[in-house]
Tab-separated table of C-alpha atoms in Angstrom:
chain	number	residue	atom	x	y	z
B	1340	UNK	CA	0.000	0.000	0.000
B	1341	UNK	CA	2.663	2.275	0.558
B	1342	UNK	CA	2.991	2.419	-3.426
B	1343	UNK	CA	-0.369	3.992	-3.416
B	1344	UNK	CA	1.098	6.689	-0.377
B	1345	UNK	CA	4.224	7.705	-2.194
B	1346	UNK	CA	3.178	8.410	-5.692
B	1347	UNK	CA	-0.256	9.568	-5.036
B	1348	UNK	CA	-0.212	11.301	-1.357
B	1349	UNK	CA	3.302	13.271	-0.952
B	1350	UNK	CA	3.808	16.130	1.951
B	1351	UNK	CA	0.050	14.619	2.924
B	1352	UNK	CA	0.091	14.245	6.878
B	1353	UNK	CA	-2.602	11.497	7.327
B	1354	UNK	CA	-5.288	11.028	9.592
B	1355	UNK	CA	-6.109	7.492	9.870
B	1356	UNK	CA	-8.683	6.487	12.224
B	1357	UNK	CA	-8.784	3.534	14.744
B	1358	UNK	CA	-11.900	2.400	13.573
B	1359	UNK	CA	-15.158	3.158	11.461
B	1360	UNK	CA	-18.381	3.304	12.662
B	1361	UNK	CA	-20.606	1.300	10.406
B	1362	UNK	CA	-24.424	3.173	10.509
B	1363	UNK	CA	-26.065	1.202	7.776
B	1364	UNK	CA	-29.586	-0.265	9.393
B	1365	UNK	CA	-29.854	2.014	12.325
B	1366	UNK	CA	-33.443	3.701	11.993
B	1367	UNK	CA	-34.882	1.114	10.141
B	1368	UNK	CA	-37.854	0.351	11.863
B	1369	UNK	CA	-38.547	-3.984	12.738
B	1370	UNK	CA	-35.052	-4.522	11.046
B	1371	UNK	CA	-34.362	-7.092	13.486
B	1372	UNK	CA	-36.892	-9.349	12.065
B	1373	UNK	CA	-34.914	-8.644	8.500
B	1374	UNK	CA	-31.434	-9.614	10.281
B	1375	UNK	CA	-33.493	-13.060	10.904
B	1376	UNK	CA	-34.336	-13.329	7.338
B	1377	UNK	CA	-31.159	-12.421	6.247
B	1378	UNK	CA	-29.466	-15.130	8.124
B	1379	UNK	CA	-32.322	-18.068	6.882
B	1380	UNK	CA	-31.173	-16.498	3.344
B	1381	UNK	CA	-27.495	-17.286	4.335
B	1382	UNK	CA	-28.604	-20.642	5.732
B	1383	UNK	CA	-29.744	-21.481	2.402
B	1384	UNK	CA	-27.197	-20.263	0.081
B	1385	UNK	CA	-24.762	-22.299	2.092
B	1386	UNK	CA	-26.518	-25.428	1.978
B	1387	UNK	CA	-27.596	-25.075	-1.553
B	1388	UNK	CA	-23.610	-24.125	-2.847
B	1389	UNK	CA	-22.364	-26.962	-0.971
B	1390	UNK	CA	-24.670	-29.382	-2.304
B	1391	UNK	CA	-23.884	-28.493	-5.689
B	1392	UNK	CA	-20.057	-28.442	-5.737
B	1393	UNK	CA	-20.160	-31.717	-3.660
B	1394	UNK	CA	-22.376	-32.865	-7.059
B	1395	UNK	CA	-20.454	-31.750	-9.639
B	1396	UNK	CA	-17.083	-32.991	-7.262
B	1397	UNK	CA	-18.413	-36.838	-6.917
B	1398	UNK	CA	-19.782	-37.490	-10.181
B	1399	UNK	CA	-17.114	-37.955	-12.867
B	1400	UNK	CA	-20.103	-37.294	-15.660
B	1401	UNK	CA	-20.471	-33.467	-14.880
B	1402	UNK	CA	-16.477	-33.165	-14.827
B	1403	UNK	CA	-16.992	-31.313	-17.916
B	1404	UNK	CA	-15.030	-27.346	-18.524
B	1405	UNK	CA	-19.123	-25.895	-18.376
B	1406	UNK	CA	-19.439	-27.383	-14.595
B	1407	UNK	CA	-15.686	-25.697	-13.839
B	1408	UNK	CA	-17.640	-22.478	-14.439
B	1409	UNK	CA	-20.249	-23.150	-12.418
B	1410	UNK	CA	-18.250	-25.048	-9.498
B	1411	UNK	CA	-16.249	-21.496	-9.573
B	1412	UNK	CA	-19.997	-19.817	-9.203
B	1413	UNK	CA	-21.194	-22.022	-6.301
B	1414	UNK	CA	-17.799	-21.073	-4.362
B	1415	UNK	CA	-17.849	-17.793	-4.966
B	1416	UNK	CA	-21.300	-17.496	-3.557
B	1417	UNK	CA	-20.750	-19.908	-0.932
B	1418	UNK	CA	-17.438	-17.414	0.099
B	1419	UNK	CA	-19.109	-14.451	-0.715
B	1420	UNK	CA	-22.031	-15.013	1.548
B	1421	UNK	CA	-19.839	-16.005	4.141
B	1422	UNK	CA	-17.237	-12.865	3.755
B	1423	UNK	CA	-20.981	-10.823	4.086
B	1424	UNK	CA	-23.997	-11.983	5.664
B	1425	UNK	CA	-21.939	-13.297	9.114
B	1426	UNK	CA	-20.061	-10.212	9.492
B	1427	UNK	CA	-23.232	-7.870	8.871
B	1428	UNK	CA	-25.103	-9.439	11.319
B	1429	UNK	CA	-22.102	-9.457	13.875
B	1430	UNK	CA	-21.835	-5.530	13.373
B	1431	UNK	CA	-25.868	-4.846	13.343
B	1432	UNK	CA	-27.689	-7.641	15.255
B	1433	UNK	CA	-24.701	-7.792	17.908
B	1434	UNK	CA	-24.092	-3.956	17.732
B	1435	UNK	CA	-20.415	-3.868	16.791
B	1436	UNK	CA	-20.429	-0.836	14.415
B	1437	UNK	CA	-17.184	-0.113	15.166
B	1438	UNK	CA	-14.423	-1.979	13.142
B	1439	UNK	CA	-11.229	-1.366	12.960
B	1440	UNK	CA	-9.346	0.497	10.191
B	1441	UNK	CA	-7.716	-2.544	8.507
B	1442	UNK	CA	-10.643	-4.780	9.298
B	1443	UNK	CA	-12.903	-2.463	7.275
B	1444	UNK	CA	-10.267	-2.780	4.252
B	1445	UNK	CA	-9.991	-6.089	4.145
B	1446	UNK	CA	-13.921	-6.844	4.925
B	1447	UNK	CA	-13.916	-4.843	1.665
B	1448	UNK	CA	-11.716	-6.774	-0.425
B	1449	UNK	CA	-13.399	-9.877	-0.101
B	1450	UNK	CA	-16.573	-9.158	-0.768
B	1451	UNK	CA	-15.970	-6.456	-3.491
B	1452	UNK	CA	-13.897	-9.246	-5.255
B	1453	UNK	CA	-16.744	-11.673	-4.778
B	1454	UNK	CA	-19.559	-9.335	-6.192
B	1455	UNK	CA	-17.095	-8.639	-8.883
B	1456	UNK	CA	-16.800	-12.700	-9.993
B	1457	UNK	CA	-20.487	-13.162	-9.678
B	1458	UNK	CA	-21.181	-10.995	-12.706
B	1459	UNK	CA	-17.994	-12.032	-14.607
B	1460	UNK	CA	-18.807	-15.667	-14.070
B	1461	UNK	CA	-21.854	-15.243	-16.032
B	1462	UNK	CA	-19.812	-13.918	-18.991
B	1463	UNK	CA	-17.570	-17.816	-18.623
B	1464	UNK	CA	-20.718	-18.980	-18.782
B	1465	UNK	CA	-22.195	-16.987	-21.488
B	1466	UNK	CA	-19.329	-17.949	-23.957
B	1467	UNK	CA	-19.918	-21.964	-23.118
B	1468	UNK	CA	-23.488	-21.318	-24.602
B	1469	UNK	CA	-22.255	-19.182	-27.117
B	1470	UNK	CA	-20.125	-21.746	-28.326
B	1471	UNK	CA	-22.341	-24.798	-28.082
B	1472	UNK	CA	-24.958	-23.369	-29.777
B	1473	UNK	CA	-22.821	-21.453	-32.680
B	1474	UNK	CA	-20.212	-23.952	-33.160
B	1475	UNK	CA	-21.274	-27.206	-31.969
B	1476	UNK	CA	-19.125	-29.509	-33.944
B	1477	UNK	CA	-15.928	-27.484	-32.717
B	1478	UNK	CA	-17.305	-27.427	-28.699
B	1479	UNK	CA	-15.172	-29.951	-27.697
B	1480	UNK	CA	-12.206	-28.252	-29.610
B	1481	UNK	CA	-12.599	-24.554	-28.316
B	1482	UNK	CA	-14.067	-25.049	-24.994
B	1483	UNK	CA	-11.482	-27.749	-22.719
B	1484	UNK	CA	-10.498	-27.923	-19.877
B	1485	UNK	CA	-7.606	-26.239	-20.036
B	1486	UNK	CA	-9.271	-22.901	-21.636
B	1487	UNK	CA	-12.033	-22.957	-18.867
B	1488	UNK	CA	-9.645	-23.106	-16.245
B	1489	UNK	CA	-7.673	-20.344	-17.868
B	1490	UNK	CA	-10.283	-18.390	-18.096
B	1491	UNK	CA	-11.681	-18.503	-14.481
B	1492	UNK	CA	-7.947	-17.561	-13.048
B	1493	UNK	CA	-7.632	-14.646	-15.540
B	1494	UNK	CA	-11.358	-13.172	-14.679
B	1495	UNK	CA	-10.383	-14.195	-10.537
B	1496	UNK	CA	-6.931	-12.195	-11.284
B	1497	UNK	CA	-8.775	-9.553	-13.104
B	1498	UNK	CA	-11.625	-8.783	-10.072
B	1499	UNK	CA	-8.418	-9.070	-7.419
B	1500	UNK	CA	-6.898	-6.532	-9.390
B	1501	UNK	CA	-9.704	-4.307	-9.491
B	1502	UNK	CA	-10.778	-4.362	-6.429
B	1503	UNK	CA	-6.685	-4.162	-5.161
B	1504	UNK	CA	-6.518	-0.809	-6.505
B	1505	UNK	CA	-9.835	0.723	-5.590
B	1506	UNK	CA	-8.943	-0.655	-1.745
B	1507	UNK	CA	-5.037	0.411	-1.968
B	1508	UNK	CA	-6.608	3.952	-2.911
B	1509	UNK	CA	-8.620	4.352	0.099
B	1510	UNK	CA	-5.055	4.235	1.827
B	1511	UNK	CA	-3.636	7.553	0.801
B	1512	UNK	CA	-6.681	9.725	2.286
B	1513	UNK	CA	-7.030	10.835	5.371
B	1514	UNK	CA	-10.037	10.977	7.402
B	1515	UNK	CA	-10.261	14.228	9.476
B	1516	UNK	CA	-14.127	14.697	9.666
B	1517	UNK	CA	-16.230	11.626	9.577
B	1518	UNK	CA	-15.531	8.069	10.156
B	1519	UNK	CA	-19.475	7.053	9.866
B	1520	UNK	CA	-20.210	4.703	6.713
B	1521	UNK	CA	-24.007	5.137	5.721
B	1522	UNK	CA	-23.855	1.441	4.006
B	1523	UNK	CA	-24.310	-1.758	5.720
B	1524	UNK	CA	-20.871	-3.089	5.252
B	1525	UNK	CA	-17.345	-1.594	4.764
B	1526	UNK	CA	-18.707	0.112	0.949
B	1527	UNK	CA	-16.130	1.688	-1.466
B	1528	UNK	CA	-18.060	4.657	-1.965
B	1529	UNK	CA	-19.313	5.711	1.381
B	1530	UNK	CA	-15.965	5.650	2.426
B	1531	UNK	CA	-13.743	7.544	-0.051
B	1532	UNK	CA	-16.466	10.443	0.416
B	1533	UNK	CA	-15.278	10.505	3.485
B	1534	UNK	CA	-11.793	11.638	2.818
B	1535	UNK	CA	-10.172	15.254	3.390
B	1536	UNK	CA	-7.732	15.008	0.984
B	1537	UNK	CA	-7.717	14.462	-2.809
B	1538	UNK	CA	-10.215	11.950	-3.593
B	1539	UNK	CA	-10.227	12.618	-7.468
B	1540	UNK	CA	-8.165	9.165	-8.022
B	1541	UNK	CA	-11.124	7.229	-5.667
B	1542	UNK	CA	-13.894	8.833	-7.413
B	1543	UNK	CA	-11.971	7.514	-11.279
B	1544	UNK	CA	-11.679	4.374	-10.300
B	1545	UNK	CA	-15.311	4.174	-8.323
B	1546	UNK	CA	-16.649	5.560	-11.923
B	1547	UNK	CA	-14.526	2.696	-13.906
B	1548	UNK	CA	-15.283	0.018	-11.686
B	1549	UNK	CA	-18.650	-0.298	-12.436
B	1550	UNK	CA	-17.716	-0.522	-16.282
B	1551	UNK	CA	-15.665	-2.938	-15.981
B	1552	UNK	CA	-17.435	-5.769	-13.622
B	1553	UNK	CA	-20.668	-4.854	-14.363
B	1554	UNK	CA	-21.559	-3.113	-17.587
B	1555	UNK	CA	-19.340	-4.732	-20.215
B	1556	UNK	CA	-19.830	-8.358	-18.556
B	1557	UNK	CA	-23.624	-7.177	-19.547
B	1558	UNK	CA	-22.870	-5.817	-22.958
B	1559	UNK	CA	-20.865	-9.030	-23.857
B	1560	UNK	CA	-23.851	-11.297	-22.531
B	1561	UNK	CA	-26.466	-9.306	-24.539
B	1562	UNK	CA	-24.211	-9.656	-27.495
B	1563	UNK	CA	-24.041	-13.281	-27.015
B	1564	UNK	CA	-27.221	-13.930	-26.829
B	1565	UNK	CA	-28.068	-11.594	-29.870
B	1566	UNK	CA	-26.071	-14.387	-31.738
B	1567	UNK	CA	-27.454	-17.191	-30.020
B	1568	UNK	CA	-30.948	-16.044	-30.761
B	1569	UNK	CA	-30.051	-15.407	-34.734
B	1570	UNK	CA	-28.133	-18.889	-34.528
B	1571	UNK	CA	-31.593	-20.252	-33.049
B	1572	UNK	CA	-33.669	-18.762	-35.731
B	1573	UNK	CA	-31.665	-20.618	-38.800
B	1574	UNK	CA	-32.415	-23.954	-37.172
B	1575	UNK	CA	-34.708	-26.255	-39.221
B	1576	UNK	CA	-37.238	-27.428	-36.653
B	1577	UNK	CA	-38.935	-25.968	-33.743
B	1578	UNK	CA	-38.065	-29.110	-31.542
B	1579	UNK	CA	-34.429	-28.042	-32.389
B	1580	UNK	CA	-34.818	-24.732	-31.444
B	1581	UNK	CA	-36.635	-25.545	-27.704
B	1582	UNK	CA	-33.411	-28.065	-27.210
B	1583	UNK	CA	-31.228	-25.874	-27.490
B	1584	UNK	CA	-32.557	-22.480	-25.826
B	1585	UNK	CA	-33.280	-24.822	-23.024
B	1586	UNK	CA	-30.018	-25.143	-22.349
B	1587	UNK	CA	-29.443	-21.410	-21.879
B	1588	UNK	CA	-32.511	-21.229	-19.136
B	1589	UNK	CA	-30.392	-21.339	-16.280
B	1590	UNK	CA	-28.053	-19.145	-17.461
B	1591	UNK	CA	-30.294	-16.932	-18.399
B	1592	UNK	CA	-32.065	-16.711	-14.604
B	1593	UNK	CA	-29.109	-15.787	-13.179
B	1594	UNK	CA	-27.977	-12.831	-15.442
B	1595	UNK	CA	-31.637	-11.769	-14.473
B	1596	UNK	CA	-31.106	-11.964	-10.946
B	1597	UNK	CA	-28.038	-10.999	-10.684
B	1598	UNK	CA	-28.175	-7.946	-13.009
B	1599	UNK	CA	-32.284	-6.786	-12.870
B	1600	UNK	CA	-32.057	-5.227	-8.929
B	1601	UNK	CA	-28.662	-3.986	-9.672
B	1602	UNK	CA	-29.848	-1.908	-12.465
B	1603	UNK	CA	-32.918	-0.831	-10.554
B	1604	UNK	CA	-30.693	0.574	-7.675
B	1605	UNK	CA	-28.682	2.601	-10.090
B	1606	UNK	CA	-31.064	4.002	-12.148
B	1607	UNK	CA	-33.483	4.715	-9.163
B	1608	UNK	CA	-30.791	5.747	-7.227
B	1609	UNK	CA	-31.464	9.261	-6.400
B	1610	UNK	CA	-35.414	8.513	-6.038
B	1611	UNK	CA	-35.225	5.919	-3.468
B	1612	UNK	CA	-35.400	6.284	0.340
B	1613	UNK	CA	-31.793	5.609	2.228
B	1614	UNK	CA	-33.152	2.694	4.396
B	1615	UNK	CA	-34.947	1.711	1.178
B	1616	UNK	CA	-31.577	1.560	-1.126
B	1617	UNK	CA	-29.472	0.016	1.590
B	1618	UNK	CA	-32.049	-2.775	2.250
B	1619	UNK	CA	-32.456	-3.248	-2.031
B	1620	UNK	CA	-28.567	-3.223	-2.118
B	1621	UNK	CA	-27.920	-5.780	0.796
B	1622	UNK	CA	-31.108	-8.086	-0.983
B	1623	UNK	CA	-29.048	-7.724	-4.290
B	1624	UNK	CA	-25.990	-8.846	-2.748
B	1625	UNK	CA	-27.742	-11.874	-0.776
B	1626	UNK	CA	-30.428	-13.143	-3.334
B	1627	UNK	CA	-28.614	-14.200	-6.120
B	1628	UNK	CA	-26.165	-16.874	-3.963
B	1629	UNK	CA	-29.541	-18.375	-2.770
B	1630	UNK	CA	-30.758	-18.905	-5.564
B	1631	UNK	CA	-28.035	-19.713	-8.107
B	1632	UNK	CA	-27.899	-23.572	-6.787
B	1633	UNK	CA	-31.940	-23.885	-6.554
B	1634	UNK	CA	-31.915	-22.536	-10.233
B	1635	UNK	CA	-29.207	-25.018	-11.589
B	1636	UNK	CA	-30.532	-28.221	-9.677
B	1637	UNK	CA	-33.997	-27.689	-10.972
B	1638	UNK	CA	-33.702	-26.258	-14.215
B	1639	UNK	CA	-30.777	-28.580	-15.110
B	1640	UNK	CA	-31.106	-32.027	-16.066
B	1641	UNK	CA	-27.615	-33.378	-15.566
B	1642	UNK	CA	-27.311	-32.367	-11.785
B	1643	UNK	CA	-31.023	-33.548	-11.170
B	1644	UNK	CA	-29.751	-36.740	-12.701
B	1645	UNK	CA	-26.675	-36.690	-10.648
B	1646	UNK	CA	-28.544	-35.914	-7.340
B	1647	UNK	CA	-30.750	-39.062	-7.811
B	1648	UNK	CA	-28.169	-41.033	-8.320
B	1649	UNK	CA	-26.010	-39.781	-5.416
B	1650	UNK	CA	-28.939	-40.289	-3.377
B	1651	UNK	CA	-29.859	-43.663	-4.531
B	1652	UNK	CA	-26.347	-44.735	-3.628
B	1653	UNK	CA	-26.878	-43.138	0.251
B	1654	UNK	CA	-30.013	-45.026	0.295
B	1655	UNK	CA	-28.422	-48.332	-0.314
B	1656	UNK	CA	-25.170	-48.143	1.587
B	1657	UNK	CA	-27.923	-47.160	4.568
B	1658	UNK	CA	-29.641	-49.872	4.125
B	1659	UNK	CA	-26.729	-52.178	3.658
B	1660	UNK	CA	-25.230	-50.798	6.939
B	1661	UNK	CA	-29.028	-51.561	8.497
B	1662	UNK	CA	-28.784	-55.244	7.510
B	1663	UNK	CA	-25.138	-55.442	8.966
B	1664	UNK	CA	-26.160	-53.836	12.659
């Protein structure tokens, strides 16, 4: 971080607090009944991400470079929730606003990087449709193993990066006013607002960020399935066509979740309530890890396949161990 100091902060005498002081919920009325929903939500999302990469980890038959992608999904929304929803209710329900400087950087980090591979997960998975659909015969050819995996590190390497800078630029202000976040966790924005000093770098990079892990992953989806729909329409038969946009369902519920309340956040921003748009922001953070496994087990036949089986097999060792007692 001291990178950040030295070419960015010179002859700047800092003030660096011991701690922030988290406001986020405070005010909103019953919001201890939401803390209870927000932890059955993180329940959920926990057991639902586990079940599916245990799945896709015991059964050879889904060992395929699409379920890489969406193995990579289920653990970042398995870590993601748990980088979140644990430490939100820790600070709110258990009334530990206050967290310390380097705490509130690296709380941060985490789940900024996590948000940020949610949406660019979608684009690995956009281009494994995209490629089955447009160039099924060379599938196998483009889309291995190898490529899949190279392509999660680079997008994991591109969010850390990201999200490195934004955090290592929070390090060269200094905080001489305010150390109260109005957010519900330690948020980029809330806090570089906060700053005496020159904040022009923060505010670039809080204006790029967005572009980058949110926007173009968008753009290139849209694209993609501008091409997947044309590809659709020069298929023969409409039995054809239903195969194969059924196999972009899934997908396509999760760009929807993930990407519908974001957009209604931003361009409702300055019309919405502040308890309102911190509760809408927290749901859009917490939603779409619920409800990524549920969507994939029941919309997609191979893991539905794969969870009778796996159950099948725990039915019969349990009854095998039964007849042995």
């Amino acid at each position: 971080m001291e990178f950040f100091n030295s070419a960015l902060g010179k002859n700047i005498t800092f003030v660096r607090p011991a701690h922030f002081l988290i406001r986020g919920f405070i005010g909103v009325p019953n919001i201890k009944y939401y803390y209870v929903f927000l932890f059955i939500i993180y329940l959920v999302s926990v057991l639902g991400n586990t079940i599916v990469m245990t799945v896709i980890v015991l059964d050879h038959n889904l060992r395929t470079p699409k379920y890489i992608a969406v193995f990579n999904l289920a653990f970042v929304d398995l870590f993601g929730s748990s980088a979140l929803v644990p430490k939100v209710l820790d600070i709110f329900l258990f009334n530990h606003h206050h967290i310390p400087y380097n705490d509130c950087l690296t709380f941060m980090f985490f789940c900024f990087t996590c948000f940020s591979m949610q949406a660019l997960n979608l684009v690995a998975l956009a281009y494994d449709r995209l490629v089955a659909i447009i160039f099924p015969l060379h599938y196998q050819v483009k889309v291995t193993h190898r490529f899949m995996f190279s392509l999660i590190a680079s997008l994991w390497l591109f969010a850390m990066t990201i999200t490195l800078i934004a955090v290592g630029l929070l390090t060269r202000l200094s905080f001489c006013n305010s150390v109260v976040i109005n957010s519900y966790y330690c948020d980029h924005g809330p806090i570089y607002r906060l700053g005496c000093n020159d904040i022009t770098p923060n505010r670039v990079i809080s204006n790029l960020s967005p572009i980058l892990i949110l926007w173009f992953p968008l753009l290139f989806i849209l694209v993609s399935y501008c091409y997947i729909a044309y590809a659709l329409s020069k298929m023969s038969t409409v039995q054809e066509r239903v195969k194969a946009f059924k196999t972009c369902t899934g997908h396509l519920s999760l760009v929807a979740i993930y990407f519908l309340p974001v957009i209604f956040v931003y361009f409702f921003w300055g019309t919405i309530h502040p308890n309102a748009r911190i509760i809408n922001l927290s749901l859009s953070a917490v939603i779409p890890p619920m409800l990524n496994p549920i969507i994939y087990v029941f919309q997609t036949q191979e893991i539905k396949e794969s969870l009778k089986k796996l159950f099948k097999m725990a039915k019969g060792q349990s009854i095998i161990a039964t007849k042995h007692i």
